[in-house]
Short mmCIF file of C-alpha atoms in Angstrom, two decimals:
data_model
loop_
_atom_site.label_atom_id
_atom_site.label_comp_id
_atom_site.label_asym_id
_atom_site.label_seq_id
_atom_site.Cartn_x
_atom_site.Cartn_y
_atom_site.Cartn_z
CA MET Y 568 0.03 0.01 -0.02
CA ASN Y 569 1.23 3.52 -0.86
CA THR Y 570 2.22 5.81 1.93
CA PRO Y 571 0.72 9.31 2.11
CA SER Y 572 4.08 10.65 0.90
CA GLN Y 573 4.09 8.28 -2.11
CA ARG Y 574 0.46 9.26 -2.95
CA THR Y 575 1.53 12.94 -2.98
CA GLU Y 576 4.60 12.16 -5.08
CA LYS Y 577 2.40 10.22 -7.56
CA HIS Y 578 -0.08 13.07 -7.86
CA GLN Y 579 2.65 15.59 -8.46
CA GLN Y 580 4.22 13.38 -11.06
CA LEU Y 581 0.92 13.07 -12.94
CA VAL Y 582 0.60 16.88 -12.85
CA ASP Y 583 4.13 17.18 -14.25
CA LEU Y 584 3.38 14.62 -16.96
CA ASP Y 585 0.24 16.49 -18.01
CA GLU Y 586 2.17 19.70 -18.26
CA ALA Y 587 4.91 17.92 -20.26
CA ARG Y 588 2.26 16.41 -22.55
CA ARG Y 589 0.78 19.84 -23.28
CA SER Y 590 4.35 21.10 -23.93
CA LEU Y 591 4.81 18.37 -26.48
CA THR Y 592 1.61 19.21 -28.27
CA LEU Y 593 2.72 22.84 -28.61
CA ALA Y 594 6.45 22.00 -29.41
CA GLN Y 595 7.60 23.70 -32.62
CA SER Y 596 11.31 22.72 -32.54
CA ILE Y 597 13.45 19.67 -32.00
CA GLY Y 598 14.90 21.32 -28.91
CA GLU Y 599 11.47 21.55 -27.32
CA ILE Y 600 10.67 18.00 -28.17
CA LYS Y 601 13.93 16.78 -26.70
CA SER Y 602 13.19 18.82 -23.59
CA VAL Y 603 9.89 16.98 -23.12
CA ARG Y 604 11.62 13.63 -23.71
CA HIS Y 605 14.25 14.45 -21.06
CA ARG Y 606 11.59 15.50 -18.63
CA ALA Y 607 9.52 12.31 -19.19
CA GLU Y 608 12.67 10.14 -18.80
CA SER Y 609 13.49 11.89 -15.51
CA ILE Y 610 10.05 11.24 -14.18
CA ARG Y 611 10.19 7.59 -15.35
CA ALA Y 612 13.71 7.05 -13.74
CA TYR Y 613 12.48 8.66 -10.50
CA ALA Y 614 9.33 6.53 -10.30
CA GLN Y 615 11.47 3.41 -10.87
CA ARG Y 616 14.16 4.43 -8.36
CA THR Y 617 11.58 5.30 -5.62
CA SER Y 618 9.30 2.28 -6.30
CA LEU Y 619 6.26 4.27 -7.11
CA GLY Y 620 4.90 1.43 -9.20
CA ILE Y 621 4.95 0.18 -12.78
CA GLU Y 622 1.85 2.15 -13.65
CA GLN Y 623 3.40 5.42 -12.76
CA GLN Y 624 6.67 4.42 -14.50
CA ASN Y 625 4.72 3.49 -17.64
CA TYR Y 626 2.85 6.77 -17.89
CA ALA Y 627 6.19 8.56 -18.11
CA ALA Y 628 7.59 5.95 -20.49
CA GLU Y 629 4.64 6.37 -22.87
CA LEU Y 630 5.21 10.12 -22.98
CA LYS Y 631 8.85 9.52 -23.64
CA LEU Y 632 8.09 7.32 -26.65
CA GLN Y 633 5.53 9.88 -27.92
CA ALA Y 634 8.27 12.52 -27.80
CA GLU Y 635 10.74 10.24 -29.53
CA ARG Y 636 8.13 9.52 -32.40
CA ARG Y 637 7.45 13.25 -32.62
CA ALA Y 638 11.25 13.88 -32.94
CA GLY Y 639 11.46 11.12 -35.56
CA GLU Y 640 8.75 12.79 -37.62
CA PHE Y 641 10.49 16.10 -37.29
CA LEU Y 642 13.84 14.64 -38.46
CA TRP Y 643 12.15 12.84 -41.34
CA ASN Y 644 10.60 16.13 -42.52
CA MET Y 645 14.04 17.79 -42.31
CA LYS Y 646 15.48 15.05 -44.52
CA LEU Y 647 18.03 14.23 -41.89
CA ARG Y 648 17.49 10.51 -42.09
CA GLY Y 649 19.86 9.03 -39.58
CA GLY Y 650 22.92 10.60 -41.21
CA ASP Y 651 24.85 13.86 -41.12
CA ARG Y 652 23.67 15.30 -44.40
CA LYS Y 653 22.46 18.86 -44.78
CA SER Y 654 18.86 19.87 -45.03
CA LYS Y 655 18.24 21.67 -48.33
CA SER Y 656 14.68 22.66 -47.64
CA ASN Y 657 15.52 26.04 -46.26
CA GLY Y 658 18.92 26.67 -47.82
CA VAL Y 659 20.70 26.42 -44.44
CA GLY Y 660 23.20 23.82 -43.61
CA ILE Y 661 21.82 21.87 -40.68
CA ARG Y 662 23.46 18.77 -39.32
CA LEU Y 663 22.34 16.31 -36.65
CA ARG Y 664 25.14 17.39 -34.34
CA ASP Y 665 23.83 20.98 -34.64
CA LEU Y 666 20.58 19.61 -33.10
CA GLY Y 667 22.40 17.78 -30.34
CA ILE Y 668 21.43 14.31 -31.85
CA ASP Y 669 23.58 11.50 -32.89
CA LYS Y 670 23.04 9.22 -35.92
CA ASN Y 671 21.89 6.38 -33.69
CA GLN Y 672 19.19 8.42 -32.00
CA SER Y 673 18.01 9.84 -35.37
CA ALA Y 674 17.69 6.33 -36.88
CA ARG Y 675 15.92 4.93 -33.78
CA TRP Y 676 13.48 7.78 -33.41
CA GLN Y 677 12.47 7.73 -37.11
CA LEU Y 678 12.06 4.00 -36.99
CA GLU Y 679 9.76 4.40 -33.93
CA ALA Y 680 7.84 7.13 -35.79
CA SER Y 681 7.24 4.77 -38.70
CA VAL Y 682 4.85 2.58 -36.52
CA PRO Y 683 1.27 3.49 -37.41
CA GLU Y 684 -0.56 5.38 -34.67
CA ASN Y 685 -3.15 2.76 -34.12
CA VAL Y 686 -0.41 0.09 -33.72
CA PHE Y 687 1.45 2.25 -31.26
CA CYS Y 688 -1.72 2.85 -29.17
CA GLU Y 689 -2.37 -0.98 -29.16
CA PHE Y 690 1.26 -1.66 -28.03
CA VAL Y 691 0.96 0.88 -25.23
CA ARG Y 692 -2.50 -0.41 -24.15
CA ARG Y 693 -1.24 -4.02 -23.95
CA GLU Y 694 1.82 -3.09 -21.91
CA HIS Y 695 -0.29 -1.03 -19.49
CA GLU Y 696 -2.86 -3.85 -19.23
CA SER Y 697 -0.32 -6.58 -18.57
CA ARG Y 698 1.83 -4.29 -16.35
CA ARG Y 699 4.91 -4.77 -18.39
CA GLU Y 700 7.55 -2.10 -18.77
CA ILE Y 701 6.92 0.26 -21.81
CA SER Y 702 10.24 0.70 -23.55
CA SER Y 703 11.84 1.94 -26.78
CA ALA Y 704 13.19 -1.52 -27.28
CA GLY Y 705 9.81 -3.08 -27.39
CA LEU Y 706 8.48 -0.53 -29.91
CA LEU Y 707 11.62 -0.93 -32.07
CA ARG Y 708 11.02 -4.58 -32.29
CA ILE Y 709 7.53 -3.95 -33.62
CA ALA Y 710 8.80 -1.31 -36.05
CA LYS Y 711 11.42 -3.65 -37.47
CA GLN Y 712 8.86 -6.45 -37.91
CA ILE Y 713 6.45 -4.15 -39.68
CA ARG Y 714 9.34 -2.91 -41.90
CA ASP Y 715 10.49 -6.43 -42.73
CA ARG Y 716 6.96 -7.88 -43.16
CA PRO Y 717 4.80 -4.94 -44.42
CA PHE Y 718 1.72 -7.03 -45.43
CA THR Y 719 1.20 -9.33 -42.46
CA ALA Y 720 -2.01 -9.07 -40.46
CA SER Y 721 -0.30 -9.10 -36.99
CA VAL Y 722 3.09 -8.60 -35.51
CA ASN Y 723 4.36 -11.13 -32.93
CA HIS Y 724 6.20 -9.29 -30.27
CA LEU Y 725 8.38 -11.48 -28.05
CA ASP Y 726 8.38 -10.31 -24.51
CA GLN Y 727 9.58 -12.24 -21.42
CA GLY Y 728 9.20 -15.47 -23.37
CA ARG Y 729 5.54 -14.81 -24.34
CA ASP Y 730 4.25 -13.97 -27.86
CA TYR Y 731 1.36 -11.65 -28.26
CA ALA Y 732 -0.15 -10.10 -31.44
CA VAL Y 733 -0.42 -6.38 -32.02
CA SER Y 734 -3.30 -5.82 -34.49
CA LEU Y 735 -2.48 -3.64 -37.40
CA GLN Y 736 -6.24 -3.19 -38.19
CA SER Y 737 -6.75 -1.43 -41.49
CA HIS Y 738 -3.10 -0.31 -42.14
CA LEU Y 739 -1.88 -3.82 -43.11
CA LEU Y 740 -3.23 -6.72 -45.07
CA PRO Y 741 -3.08 -10.54 -45.00
CA SER Y 742 0.02 -11.89 -46.82
CA ASN Y 743 -1.99 -14.13 -49.15
CA VAL Y 744 -3.69 -11.43 -51.27
CA SER Y 745 -2.61 -10.24 -54.61
CA HIS Y 746 -0.92 -6.89 -55.30
CA ASP Y 747 -4.09 -5.57 -57.02
CA GLN Y 748 -6.22 -6.62 -54.07
CA GLN Y 749 -3.86 -4.99 -51.68
CA GLU Y 750 -3.94 -1.77 -53.74
CA ALA Y 751 -7.71 -1.81 -53.87
CA PHE Y 752 -8.04 -2.34 -50.15
CA GLU Y 753 -5.64 0.46 -49.30
CA VAL Y 754 -7.25 2.92 -51.59
CA GLY Y 755 -10.64 2.23 -50.03
CA GLU Y 756 -9.25 2.55 -46.52
CA LEU Y 757 -7.53 5.83 -47.49
CA SER Y 758 -10.67 7.19 -48.99
CA ASP Y 759 -12.52 6.47 -45.77
CA LEU Y 760 -9.78 8.22 -43.76
CA VAL Y 761 -9.86 11.28 -46.02
CA SER Y 762 -13.71 11.45 -45.78
CA GLU Y 763 -13.43 11.30 -41.98
CA ALA Y 764 -10.67 13.97 -42.03
CA ARG Y 765 -12.92 16.31 -44.12
CA ASN Y 766 -15.76 15.90 -41.72
CA HIS Y 767 -13.42 16.66 -38.85
CA HIS Y 768 -12.13 19.69 -40.73
CA GLU Y 769 -15.59 21.01 -41.21
CA LEU Y 770 -16.42 20.57 -37.48
CA LEU Y 771 -13.11 22.19 -36.50
CA SER Y 772 -13.76 25.18 -38.82
CA GLY Y 773 -17.09 25.73 -37.15
CA LEU Y 774 -15.63 25.52 -33.65
CA VAL Y 775 -12.90 27.97 -34.57
CA ARG Y 776 -15.42 30.48 -35.82
CA SER Y 777 -17.46 30.03 -32.72
CA VAL Y 778 -14.58 30.51 -30.44
CA CYS Y 779 -13.31 33.53 -32.31
CA GLN Y 780 -16.79 35.15 -32.15
CA ARG Y 781 -17.08 34.54 -28.36
CA ALA Y 782 -13.51 35.84 -27.87
CA ARG Y 783 -14.44 38.90 -30.12
CA VAL Y 784 -11.51 38.33 -32.44
CA HIS Y 785 -11.89 40.69 -35.32
CA PRO Y 786 -12.19 38.95 -38.71
CA MET Y 787 -9.45 41.17 -40.16
CA SER Y 788 -6.98 40.53 -37.41
CA THR Y 789 -3.69 38.78 -38.23
CA ASP Y 790 -4.45 35.74 -36.06
CA TYR Y 791 -7.92 35.23 -37.41
CA ARG Y 792 -6.79 35.55 -41.08
CA ALA Y 793 -3.89 33.17 -40.46
CA ILE Y 794 -6.26 30.56 -38.93
CA GLN Y 795 -8.57 30.85 -41.89
CA ARG Y 796 -5.70 30.66 -44.32
CA TYR Y 797 -4.38 27.54 -42.84
CA LEU Y 798 -7.81 25.87 -42.54
CA GLY Y 799 -8.36 26.71 -46.19
CA GLU Y 800 -5.07 25.12 -47.19
CA VAL Y 801 -5.91 22.02 -45.32
CA GLU Y 802 -9.28 21.84 -47.02
CA ARG Y 803 -7.73 22.25 -50.46
CA HIS Y 804 -5.16 19.50 -49.71
CA LEU Y 805 -7.92 17.16 -48.58
CA ILE Y 806 -9.96 17.87 -51.75
CA GLU Y 807 -6.88 17.20 -53.91
CA ILE Y 808 -6.21 13.92 -52.07
CA ALA Y 809 -9.88 12.89 -52.36
CA THR Y 810 -9.78 13.64 -56.09
CA GLY Y 811 -6.75 11.61 -56.63
CA LEU Y 812 -8.09 8.64 -54.55
CA ASN Y 813 -11.36 8.76 -56.59
CA ARG Y 814 -9.32 8.37 -59.73
CA LEU Y 815 -7.44 5.47 -58.21
CA THR Y 816 -10.76 3.91 -57.09
CA ALA Y 817 -12.12 4.14 -60.62
CA THR Y 818 -8.95 2.42 -62.00
CA SER Y 819 -9.16 -0.20 -59.19
CA LEU Y 820 -12.76 -1.02 -60.10
CA ILE Y 821 -11.74 -1.60 -63.71
CA HIS Y 822 -9.00 -3.99 -62.60
CA GLN Y 823 -11.39 -5.86 -60.28
CA ARG Y 824 -14.00 -6.30 -63.05
CA HIS Y 825 -11.29 -7.38 -65.47
CA ASN Y 826 -10.02 -9.96 -62.92
CA GLY Y 827 -13.59 -11.16 -62.12
CA TRP Y 828 -13.56 -10.05 -58.51
CA ILE Y 829 -16.80 -8.08 -58.97
CA ALA Y 830 -19.64 -8.29 -61.47
#
C-alpha cells in the first residue's frame, strides 16, 4: 500500500506529466521536443528508483516514446534520415550534431515514428494492461517487424518469453492477397480516412469560428486571417487527395472487373 508521501509524489508526477504532454503538443522545434523527452525520462527514472509502481513508471515511459516519435517525424521532414547530411529545404546547412542528436538516435526515433498510430496505441495499451515495462526496445522490435513484413496481419512481439499479437487493423493486409487486391483495399481505406478528415475539418472550422466570435476576435486581425488561411489550405489539400483517390478507385474497379472479383 502506498504511503501518504508516495501518494503525494504520484499526484505531483501526474501533474508534471500533464504539463509535459501539453508542452509536447505545442512544441515547434526539436529542442522543445527533446526537452519533453528528457523530462519524461527523468520522471520515469524517479518512479522506478523510488518504487512508485509500474503504472506510474509507464505513464512517463509512454510520454517519452511519444516525444521520440514526434522527434522522428521532425527529423524525417527535415530530410536528416539518420545521417549527417544537410537539409536543403531552407537553404541552411543543418546537421544532426547541430541539433544535439547523434546518428543512432536519429535512426531509432525515425524507426519508432514509422509505426502506425493505431499500432502504437495498441502496443501501449497491452503493456499497461499486462503491467509490463513500456520501452523503446519493445516499440523498435515492432517497427522492425512491420518494416520487414509490411503485409502481415499481425506482429508477434516477443516479451519475457511470451508472444502476443499487435493488431495492425486497416493499415496492413493478409499476406495471401494479390498486389491488385492490396492496392484496392488500401485505396478504399485511405478514401474512408480522407472522408473522416474532411468531416473533422468542417467541425473544426465551425468550432474555430464560434470560439473567435465569443472571444471577439476581429475577422480582419492577423491571427484570425492566419487561422482561416491554414484551414483553407488543409481543405484544399484534402480535396486534392480525395480527387486523386477517386481516380485510383475508378482504376481499381476496372481492374477488379477485369479480374472477375466483382460483377
